[in-house]
C-alpha atoms as one frame of an Amber mdcrd trajectory, in Angstrom:
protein
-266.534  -6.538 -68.473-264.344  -8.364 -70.971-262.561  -6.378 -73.346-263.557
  -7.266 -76.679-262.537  -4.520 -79.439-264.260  -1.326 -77.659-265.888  -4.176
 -75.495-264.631  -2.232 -72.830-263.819   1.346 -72.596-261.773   0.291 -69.928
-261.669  -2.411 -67.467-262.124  -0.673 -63.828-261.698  -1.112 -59.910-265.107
  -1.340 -59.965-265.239  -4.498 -61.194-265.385  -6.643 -58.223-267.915  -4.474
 -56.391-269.708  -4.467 -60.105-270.580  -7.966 -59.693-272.089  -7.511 -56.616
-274.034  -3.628 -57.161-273.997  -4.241 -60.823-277.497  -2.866 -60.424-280.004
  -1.322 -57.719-282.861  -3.520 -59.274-279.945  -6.624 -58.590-279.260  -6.411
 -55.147-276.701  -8.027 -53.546-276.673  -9.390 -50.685-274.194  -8.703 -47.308
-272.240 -11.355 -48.097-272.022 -11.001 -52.208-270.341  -7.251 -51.063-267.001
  -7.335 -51.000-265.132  -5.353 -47.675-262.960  -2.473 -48.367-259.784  -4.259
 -47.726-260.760  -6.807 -50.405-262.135  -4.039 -53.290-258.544  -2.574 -52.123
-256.723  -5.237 -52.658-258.067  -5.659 -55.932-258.126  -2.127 -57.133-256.045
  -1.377 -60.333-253.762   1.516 -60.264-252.399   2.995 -63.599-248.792   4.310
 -64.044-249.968   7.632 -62.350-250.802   5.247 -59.530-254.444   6.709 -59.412
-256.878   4.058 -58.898-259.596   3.438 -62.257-262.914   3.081 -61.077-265.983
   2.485 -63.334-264.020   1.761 -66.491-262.301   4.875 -67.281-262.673   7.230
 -64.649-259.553   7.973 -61.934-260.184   8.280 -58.224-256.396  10.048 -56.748
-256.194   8.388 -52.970-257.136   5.636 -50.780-259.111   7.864 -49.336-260.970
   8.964 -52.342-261.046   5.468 -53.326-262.816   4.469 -49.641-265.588   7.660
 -50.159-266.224   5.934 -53.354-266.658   2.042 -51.866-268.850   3.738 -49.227
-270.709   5.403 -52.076-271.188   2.097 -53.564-272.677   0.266 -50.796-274.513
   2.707 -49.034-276.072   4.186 -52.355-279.889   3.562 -52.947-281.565   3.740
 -55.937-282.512   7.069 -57.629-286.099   6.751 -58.871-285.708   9.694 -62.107
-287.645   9.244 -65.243-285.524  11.862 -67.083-281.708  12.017 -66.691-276.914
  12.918 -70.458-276.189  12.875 -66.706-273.685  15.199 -65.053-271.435  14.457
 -62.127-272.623  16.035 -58.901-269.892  16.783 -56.104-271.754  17.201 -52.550
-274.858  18.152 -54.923-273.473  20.541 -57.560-273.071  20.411 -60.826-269.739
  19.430 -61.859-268.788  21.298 -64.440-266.833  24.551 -65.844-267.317  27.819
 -65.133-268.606  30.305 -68.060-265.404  31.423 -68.769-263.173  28.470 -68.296
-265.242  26.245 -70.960-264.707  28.283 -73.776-260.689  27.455 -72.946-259.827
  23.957 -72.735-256.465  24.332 -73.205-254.577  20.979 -73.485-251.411  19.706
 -75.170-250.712  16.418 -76.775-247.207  14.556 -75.496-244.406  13.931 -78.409
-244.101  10.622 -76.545-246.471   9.299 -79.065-244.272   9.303 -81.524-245.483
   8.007 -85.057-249.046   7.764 -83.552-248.162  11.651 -82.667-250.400  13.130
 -85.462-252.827  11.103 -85.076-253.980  11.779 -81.821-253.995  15.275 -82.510
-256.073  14.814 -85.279-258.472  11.705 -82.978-258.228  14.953 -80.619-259.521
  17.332 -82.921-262.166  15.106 -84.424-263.668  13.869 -80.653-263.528  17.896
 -79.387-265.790  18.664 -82.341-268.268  16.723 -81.185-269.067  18.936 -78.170
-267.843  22.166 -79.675-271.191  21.806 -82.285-273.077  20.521 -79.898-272.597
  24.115 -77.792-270.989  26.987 -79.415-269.456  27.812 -75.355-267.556  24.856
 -75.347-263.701  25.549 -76.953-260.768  22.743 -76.594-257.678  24.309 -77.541
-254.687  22.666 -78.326-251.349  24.266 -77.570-248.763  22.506 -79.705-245.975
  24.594 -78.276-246.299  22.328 -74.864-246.295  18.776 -76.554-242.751  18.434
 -75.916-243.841  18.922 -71.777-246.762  17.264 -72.074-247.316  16.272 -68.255
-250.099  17.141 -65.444-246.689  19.569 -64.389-247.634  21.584 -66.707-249.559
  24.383 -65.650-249.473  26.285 -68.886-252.413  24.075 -70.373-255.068  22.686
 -68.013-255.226  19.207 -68.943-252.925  17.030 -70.891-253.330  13.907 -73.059
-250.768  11.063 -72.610-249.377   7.681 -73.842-249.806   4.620 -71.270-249.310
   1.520 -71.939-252.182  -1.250 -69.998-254.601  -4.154 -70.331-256.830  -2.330
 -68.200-258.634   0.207 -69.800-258.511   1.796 -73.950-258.327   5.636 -72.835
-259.549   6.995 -69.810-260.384  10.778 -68.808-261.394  12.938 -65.718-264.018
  15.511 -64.179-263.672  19.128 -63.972-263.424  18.326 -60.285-260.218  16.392
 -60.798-257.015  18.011 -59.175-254.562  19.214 -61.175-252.341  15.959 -61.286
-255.114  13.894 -62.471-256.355  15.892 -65.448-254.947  13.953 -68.466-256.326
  11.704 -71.105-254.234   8.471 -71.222-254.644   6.660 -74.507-253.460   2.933
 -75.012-252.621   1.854 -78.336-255.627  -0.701 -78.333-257.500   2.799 -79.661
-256.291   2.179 -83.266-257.468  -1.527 -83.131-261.145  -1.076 -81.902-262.834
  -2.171 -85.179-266.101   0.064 -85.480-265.160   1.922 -82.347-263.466   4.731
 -84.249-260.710   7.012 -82.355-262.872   9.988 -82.655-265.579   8.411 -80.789
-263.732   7.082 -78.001-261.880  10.080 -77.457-264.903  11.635 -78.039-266.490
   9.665 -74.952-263.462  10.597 -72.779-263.689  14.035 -73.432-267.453  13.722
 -72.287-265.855  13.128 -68.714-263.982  15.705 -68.921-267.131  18.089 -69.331
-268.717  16.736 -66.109-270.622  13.861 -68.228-271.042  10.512 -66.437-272.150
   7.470 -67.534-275.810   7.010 -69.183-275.792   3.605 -67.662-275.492   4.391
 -64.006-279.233   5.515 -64.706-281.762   2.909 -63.399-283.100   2.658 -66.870
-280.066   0.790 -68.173-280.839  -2.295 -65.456-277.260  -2.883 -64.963-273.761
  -1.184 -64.439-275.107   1.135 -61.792-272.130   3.271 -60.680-273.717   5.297
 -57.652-276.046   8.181 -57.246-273.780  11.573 -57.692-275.224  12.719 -60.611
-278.524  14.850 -61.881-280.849  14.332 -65.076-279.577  16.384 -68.127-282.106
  14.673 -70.533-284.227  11.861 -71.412-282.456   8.400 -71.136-280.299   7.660
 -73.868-279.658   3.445 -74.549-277.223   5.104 -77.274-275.469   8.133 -76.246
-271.818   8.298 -77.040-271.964   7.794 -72.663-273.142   4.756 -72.630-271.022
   1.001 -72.387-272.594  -0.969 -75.180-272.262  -3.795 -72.603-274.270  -2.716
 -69.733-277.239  -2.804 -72.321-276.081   0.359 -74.948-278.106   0.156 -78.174
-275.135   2.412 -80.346-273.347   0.236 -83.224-270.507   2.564 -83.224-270.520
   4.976 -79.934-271.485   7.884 -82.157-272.588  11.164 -80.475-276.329  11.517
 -80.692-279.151  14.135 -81.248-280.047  13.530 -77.332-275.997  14.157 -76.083
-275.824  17.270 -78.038-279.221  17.871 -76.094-277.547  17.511 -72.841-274.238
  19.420 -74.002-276.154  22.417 -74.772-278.543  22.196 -71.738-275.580  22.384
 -69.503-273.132  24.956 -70.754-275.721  27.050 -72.903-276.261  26.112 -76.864
């Protein structure tokens, strides 16, 4: 993935085993597939020294990181006519409970200083996205914990963080995430994406943090495959807010559409 305006969402670990499992109608051969110890070696870390896999999504250990390289290689292809896609964790859902989506508490960290206002506002503006799409879904912001803005802080469940990297625009997490790894890290890049617009890149991050994955992991995208922890939400969407315009996206802009709202509402209720 090169990293042309949004041209990336983020540049991952996955990268090197993306050129060889780019696809499961590609497949690579044994010795295109790249050992652990090399996709290791290789694997970018960010300052929270979590390793980024698939473009903007954090995997906390080596260990995690190895379940995910076996995931990679061992994965076959998932043969689904319909799939928004949610994360699966040993075959369930990933998502919120009832109760806990309708409070998404998060602060935003002072350590943004003249770009402070307007990542609330990016914040605001990518939340409402999913809040219309289902009336269950609530992000709150808690301005009274910007000044502690950290993953230490257990008085909002996620937080959303400066970082400064080559590697990736913003990236996000899963409702399965730990504690420590539940922030949004945002690189300045995010006010310099041309028609990628702050609100929809946030926008896609906060999709992750929902339990949304990637529309192009699906087979129908012919490219980017991820792996097969995920179920079918919806009918394929070449332009969901999901979905890398460069493993094959069809969306000028990365705007939500009628088909993610869809998938929103089939998920937590509309």
């Amino acid at each position: 993935m090169q990293r042309s305006r949004l041209g990336a969402l983020a540049l991952g670990t996955s990268a090197l085993l993306g050129a060889a499992l780019a696809s499961p109608a590609l497949a690579a051969t044994d010795a295109e597939i790249p050992t652990f110890s090399e996709f290791h070696a290789s694997a970018y870390q960010d300052a929270d020294k979590q390793y980024i896999v698939n473009g903007d999504e954090p995997v906390a250990t080596a260990g995690d990181l190895r379940a995910y390289y076996d995931r990679m290689v061992g994965g076959s292809e998932k043969a689904i006519e319909n799939g928004l896609v949610v994360n699966t964790v040993g075959g369930v859902d990933d998502k919120w409970s009832a109760s806990q989506v309708g409070n998404l508490t998060y602060c935003v960290s002072t350590k943004f200083g003249s770009r402070y206002t307007d990542v609330v506002n990016a914040m605001t503006s990518g939340a409402g996205l999913w809040e219309a799409a289902s009336s269950r879904i609530n992000f709150v912001h808690v301005p009274a914990q910007d000044a502690s803005c950290t993953t230490r802080n257990n008085s909002v469940l996620f937080s959303v963080e400066p970082v400064q990297t080559s590697q990736y625009i913003a990236r996000a997490f899963f409702p399965s995430s730990p504690k420590r790894s539940r922030n949004v890290l945002v690189d300045d890049s995010i006010w310099s994406s041309g028609s990628w617009t702050p609100t929809n890149i946030i926008g896609h991050e906060l999709g992750h943090t929902l339990g949304f994955r990637h529309e192009h992991t699906r087979p129908e995208a012919g490219t980017c495959f991820e792996d097969n922890n995920w179920r079918p939400l919806t009918p394929y969407d070449s332009s969901s807010i999901m979905h890398y315009p460069q493993c094959n996206g069809t969306s000028s802009n990365l705007s939500m559409t009628a088909t993610d709202r869809q998938g929103a509402a089939t998920l937590y209720g509309s």
